[in-house]
Coordinates of C-alpha atoms (C1' of nucleotides) in Angstrom, one line a residue:
Chain A
M9 CA 0.0 0.3 0.1
P10 CA 3.0 2.5 -0.6
E11 CA 1.9 6.1 -0.8
L12 CA 4.0 8.6 1.0
P13 CA 2.2 7.8 4.9
D14 CA 3.1 4.2 4.1
V15 CA 6.5 4.7 3.4
E16 CA 6.6 7.3 6.8
I17 CA 5.1 4.0 8.8
F18 CA 7.6 2.2 7.6
R19 CA 10.3 4.4 8.7
G20 CA 8.8 4.5 11.5
Y21 CA 9.1 0.6 11.6
F22 CA 12.3 0.3 10.7
N23 CA 13.4 3.7 13.4
A24 CA 12.0 0.4 16.1
T25 CA 13.5 -2.8 14.6
S26 CA 16.3 -2.2 12.3
L27 CA 18.1 0.1 13.8
H28 CA 21.9 0.6 16.0
Q29 CA 23.2 -3.6 15.3
K30 CA 25.1 -4.8 13.2
T31 CA 23.7 -6.7 9.2
T32 CA 25.7 -9.4 9.3
G33 CA 23.9 -11.5 6.0
I34 CA 22.2 -10.5 3.7
E35 CA 20.4 -13.1 1.1
V36 CA 18.9 -11.3 -2.4
R37 CA 15.2 -13.7 -3.6
N38 CA 15.0 -11.5 -6.7
A39 CA 17.3 -10.0 -8.1
K40 CA 14.5 -8.1 -10.1
V41 CA 14.2 -5.5 -6.9
L42 CA 17.7 -4.3 -7.0
K43 CA 17.8 -3.2 -10.2
E44 CA 20.7 -0.8 -10.8
I45 CA 23.2 -3.0 -8.4
S46 CA 24.4 -6.6 -7.5
A47 CA 23.6 -8.3 -4.8
R48 CA 27.3 -8.3 -4.2
K49 CA 27.7 -4.4 -4.5
L50 CA 24.3 -4.2 -1.7
R51 CA 25.6 -7.4 0.4
S52 CA 29.9 -5.2 0.6
A53 CA 28.2 -1.9 1.0
L54 CA 26.0 -3.4 4.3
V55 CA 26.9 -6.6 5.6
G56 CA 29.6 -5.7 8.7
H57 CA 28.2 -2.2 9.3
S58 CA 24.8 -1.5 11.1
F59 CA 21.7 1.0 9.9
Q60 CA 22.0 4.7 12.6
S61 CA 19.6 7.0 10.7
T62 CA 16.2 6.9 7.6
R63 CA 15.1 9.6 5.8
R64 CA 11.6 9.4 4.2
H65 CA 11.9 11.6 0.3
G66 CA 8.2 11.1 -1.1
K67 CA 7.8 7.4 -1.5
Y68 CA 11.5 6.5 -1.6
L69 CA 12.9 5.8 2.7
F70 CA 16.7 6.3 3.4
A71 CA 18.7 4.4 5.5
E72 CA 22.0 5.7 6.6
T73 CA 24.6 3.5 7.4
D74 CA 27.9 3.5 10.0
G75 CA 29.3 3.7 6.8
T76 CA 29.6 6.1 3.9
N77 CA 26.1 3.8 2.1
W78 CA 22.8 4.4 2.8
L79 CA 19.5 1.4 1.8
V80 CA 17.3 2.6 -0.6
L81 CA 14.2 0.9 -0.3
H82 CA 11.4 1.3 -3.1
F83 CA 7.6 -0.1 -2.2
G84 CA 6.7 -0.3 -6.0
M85 CA 2.8 -1.1 -5.7
T86 CA 3.0 -4.5 -2.9
G87 CA 5.9 -3.7 -0.8
Y88 CA 6.7 -3.9 3.4
L89 CA 9.2 -4.6 5.9
K90 CA 8.3 -7.4 7.9
Y91 CA 10.7 -8.1 11.2
F92 CA 11.4 -11.6 12.4
K93 CA 13.1 -13.8 14.6
N94 CA 12.2 -17.2 13.5
L95 CA 12.2 -17.3 10.0
D96 CA 8.5 -19.5 10.4
E97 CA 7.3 -15.9 9.9
D98 CA 8.4 -15.0 7.0
E99 CA 6.6 -14.3 4.5
K100 CA 6.3 -15.9 0.8
H101 CA 7.1 -12.1 -1.3
T102 CA 11.2 -11.6 0.3
R103 CA 12.8 -10.7 -1.9
V104 CA 16.0 -9.5 0.2
L105 CA 16.9 -11.5 3.8
F106 CA 18.5 -8.3 6.1
S107 CA 19.8 -10.6 9.1
F108 CA 21.3 -9.1 12.5
A109 CA 23.4 -9.5 14.6
N110 CA 20.6 -10.2 17.4
G111 CA 19.0 -13.4 15.2
F112 CA 16.4 -11.6 14.3
H113 CA 15.7 -11.1 10.4
L114 CA 14.0 -7.9 8.5
A115 CA 12.5 -8.7 5.7
Y116 CA 11.5 -6.5 2.4
V117 CA 8.5 -8.6 1.4
C118 CA 7.4 -7.0 -2.4
Q119 CA 5.1 -9.4 -3.9
R120 CA 5.1 -7.6 -7.7
L121 CA 8.0 -6.5 -7.8
L122 CA 8.1 -3.3 -8.5
G123 CA 9.3 -2.5 -6.2
E124 CA 13.8 -1.4 -6.1
V125 CA 15.8 -1.8 -3.1
N126 CA 19.6 0.1 -4.3
V127 CA 22.6 1.7 -2.7
I128 CA 22.9 5.5 -2.1
E129 CA 26.3 7.8 -0.8
S130 CA 24.2 10.8 -1.1
P131 CA 19.9 11.2 -1.0
D132 CA 20.1 14.6 -2.3
D133 CA 22.1 14.1 -4.7
F134 CA 19.4 10.4 -5.7
I135 CA 16.6 12.7 -5.4
K136 CA 18.5 15.1 -7.5
E137 CA 19.4 12.3 -10.1
R138 CA 15.7 11.2 -10.2
S139 CA 14.5 14.7 -10.7
M140 CA 12.1 14.2 -7.2
G141 CA 10.2 16.9 -6.9
A142 CA 9.4 18.3 -3.1
D143 CA 8.5 16.1 -0.7
A144 CA 4.4 16.3 -0.1
F145 CA 4.1 16.4 3.7
D146 CA 7.5 18.7 3.3
V147 CA 5.6 21.6 1.2
S148 CA 5.6 24.9 1.5
Y149 CA 2.1 26.7 0.7
D150 CA 4.1 29.3 -1.5
R151 CA 5.6 26.4 -3.3
F152 CA 2.6 24.6 -3.2
K153 CA 0.6 27.3 -4.9
Q154 CA 3.6 27.8 -7.7
I155 CA 3.5 24.1 -8.4
I156 CA -0.5 23.7 -8.2
S157 CA -0.6 27.1 -10.4
G158 CA 2.0 26.3 -13.0
S159 CA 0.0 22.8 -14.3
T160 CA -1.5 23.4 -16.8
A161 CA -2.7 19.1 -16.5
A162 CA -5.5 18.4 -15.0
I163 CA -4.6 18.2 -11.2
K164 CA -5.0 15.1 -9.9
S165 CA -1.8 13.8 -12.6
T166 CA -0.2 17.5 -11.4
L167 CA -0.6 16.1 -7.7
M168 CA 0.7 12.3 -8.7
N169 CA 3.4 13.4 -10.8
Q170 CA 6.6 12.8 -8.7
E171 CA 8.5 14.7 -10.2
I172 CA 6.4 18.2 -9.2
L173 CA 5.7 16.7 -6.1
A174 CA 6.6 12.9 -4.2
G175 CA 4.6 11.1 -2.4
I176 CA 0.7 10.9 -3.3
G177 CA -0.3 8.7 -5.3
N178 CA -3.5 7.0 -6.9
I179 CA -5.6 7.1 -3.3
Y180 CA -4.6 9.2 -1.2
G181 CA -4.7 11.6 -4.5
D182 CA -8.1 10.5 -4.7
E183 CA -8.9 11.4 -0.9
I184 CA -7.1 15.1 -0.7
L185 CA -9.5 15.8 -3.8
F186 CA -12.9 14.6 -2.8
Q187 CA -12.0 16.0 1.0
S188 CA -11.2 18.8 -0.8
K189 CA -14.5 18.7 -3.2
I190 CA -12.5 19.1 -6.9
H191 CA -12.5 17.6 -9.8
P192 CA -9.4 14.9 -10.5
K193 CA -10.4 16.8 -14.2
T194 CA -9.7 20.9 -13.7
K195 CA -6.8 21.5 -14.9
S196 CA -4.5 23.3 -12.2
N197 CA -4.1 25.9 -13.2
T198 CA -7.5 27.1 -13.3
L199 CA -7.6 27.0 -9.8
R200 CA -8.0 29.3 -7.9
D201 CA -5.8 30.9 -4.5
K202 CA -8.8 29.9 -1.8
T203 CA -9.0 26.7 -3.5
I204 CA -5.8 25.7 -3.8
Q205 CA -5.8 27.0 0.2
C206 CA -7.7 24.6 0.6
M207 CA -6.4 21.4 -0.9
Y208 CA -2.5 22.6 0.7
R209 CA -4.3 22.5 4.0
N210 CA -6.7 18.9 3.4
M211 CA -3.4 16.9 1.7
H212 CA -1.7 17.7 5.1
K213 CA -4.8 16.5 7.2
V214 CA -5.4 13.2 5.0
W215 CA -1.1 12.9 6.3
R216 CA -1.5 13.3 9.9
T217 CA -5.6 11.3 8.7
A218 CA -2.9 8.1 7.4
V219 CA -0.2 8.0 9.7
D220 CA -2.5 8.1 13.0
K221 CA -4.9 5.0 11.2
Q222 CA -2.0 3.5 10.8
A223 CA -2.5 3.6 6.8
D224 CA -6.3 1.4 7.2
P225 CA -9.2 3.0 5.9
D226 CA -11.0 1.4 8.5
R227 CA -10.2 3.7 11.1
F228 CA -10.4 6.2 9.2
P229 CA -13.0 9.0 9.7
R230 CA -16.2 7.8 7.5
T231 CA -16.3 11.3 5.8
Y232 CA -13.6 10.1 4.2
L233 CA -13.5 9.0 0.6
L234 CA -10.6 6.1 0.8
P235 CA -13.4 3.2 2.6
N236 CA -16.2 3.7 0.6
R237 CA -13.2 3.8 -3.3
A238 CA -15.3 1.5 -4.7
E239 CA -17.2 1.3 -7.5
G240 CA -21.0 2.2 -7.4
A241 CA -20.5 3.1 -3.3
K242 CA -21.9 6.6 -1.3
C243 CA -20.6 9.7 -1.0
P244 CA -19.2 10.4 2.4
R245 CA -21.6 13.1 2.3
C246 CA -24.2 13.5 0.5
K247 CA -25.2 9.8 -0.5
Q248 CA -24.4 9.9 -5.0
K249 CA -23.6 7.2 -6.0
I250 CA -19.1 7.4 -6.3
Q251 CA -17.9 7.6 -9.9
T252 CA -14.8 6.5 -12.2
L253 CA -13.3 7.3 -15.0
K254 CA -9.9 7.4 -16.0
V255 CA -6.7 9.8 -15.3
I256 CA -2.8 9.2 -16.5
G257 CA -4.3 5.6 -16.9
R258 CA -5.1 4.9 -13.4
T259 CA -9.1 4.8 -12.1
A260 CA -9.7 8.1 -10.6
Y261 CA -13.1 7.0 -7.6
F262 CA -15.0 10.4 -6.4
C263 CA -18.5 11.9 -5.8
P264 CA -19.6 13.8 -9.1
K265 CA -21.7 15.9 -7.5
C266 CA -19.4 16.4 -4.1
Q267 CA -16.5 17.2 -7.3
N268 CA -17.4 19.8 -9.5
K269 CA -15.0 22.0 -12.1
N270 CA -16.6 24.5 -11.4
S271 CA -16.2 25.2 -7.7
Chain B
dC157 C1' -11.2 -16.9 -18.0
dT158 C1' -10.5 -11.6 -17.5
dA159 C1' -10.0 -7.2 -16.1
dG160 C1' -7.7 -4.9 -12.4
dA161 C1' -4.9 -3.5 -8.5
dT162 C1' -1.4 0.9 -4.1
dG163 C1' 4.3 2.7 -8.8
dT164 C1' 7.1 3.5 -12.1
dT165 C1' 9.5 4.1 -16.9
dA166 C1' 9.3 4.1 -21.8
dA167 C1' 7.0 4.5 -26.7
dG168 C1' 4.1 7.3 -29.6
dG169 C1' 0.2 10.0 -30.2
dT170 C1' -1.8 15.2 -30.1
Chain C
dC281 C1' 7.6 21.6 -25.4
dA282 C1' 3.9 19.9 -22.2
dC283 C1' 0.4 16.2 -22.1
dC284 C1' -2.4 11.9 -22.7
dT285 C1' -2.8 7.1 -23.6
dT286 C1' -1.2 2.3 -23.5
dA287 C1' 2.0 -1.6 -22.5
dA288 C1' 4.8 -3.2 -20.0
dC289 C1' 6.7 -5.2 -16.2
dA290 C1' 4.7 -10.6 -11.7
dT291 C1' 1.0 -12.1 -9.0
dC292 C1' -3.4 -12.6 -6.9
dT293 C1' -7.9 -11.7 -6.3
dA294 C1' -12.5 -10.4 -7.3

DNA sequence: CTAGATGTTAAGGT
DNA sequence: CACCTTAACATCTA
């Protein structure tokens, strides 16, 4: 489930489980997640070292070692972390298994292999090389407004473009637009200042709620779209039928009554 | 059996 | 250039 809030939760999980202990081994079960490095390089960069701290930018998690390298984790559509002692708790789709000196393991699980495990020397350089936009949790209002009003694309497309704003994916994009009563196909540069302010506030509200509720839609407030994000479901605000349409190839769920293009 | 699913990228079209 | 659509990656589920 990895969008910004999910990755922020993984970061907390990593901090609570995997810092300050020596990595004793790394088993690469499926090298497809390594994308641009070898298993040998992953091991030589991390084995014998310990993780000291973490950072997040958009959907990427970075873990700093006591050496010169950082571990990079991206979770694709189906990735997550699991920390355990006994291998009978291992997961079917563990792609990389980190082992620590205390006998515990950290599994990088990624069913669809769309995620990435990498090693880098500088998160800031990596963020630049990958052309990532401002983190959607950290961005200032002035920058946010500049970003939105500088794009002629559909607002949902702008929000989800990682080179413009990093961290928003399909489901939280829908939630932010639902909370802000904006139609997903509204042209970004036609939004009024007041609407952009509203969207900025709602973006933060959604992040806080999602992290607070451990990104579990069942625990979200009833006024949220996410628990009702299904074809034929009813809008939690006006009871109209939720509709779908395609924006940049992804399904957008929205309420045709609450979210109209002229608001 | 088929279509679609939280992500990203490449290729091609308007 | 800015934007959109489609396809692809591997696997599971409705």
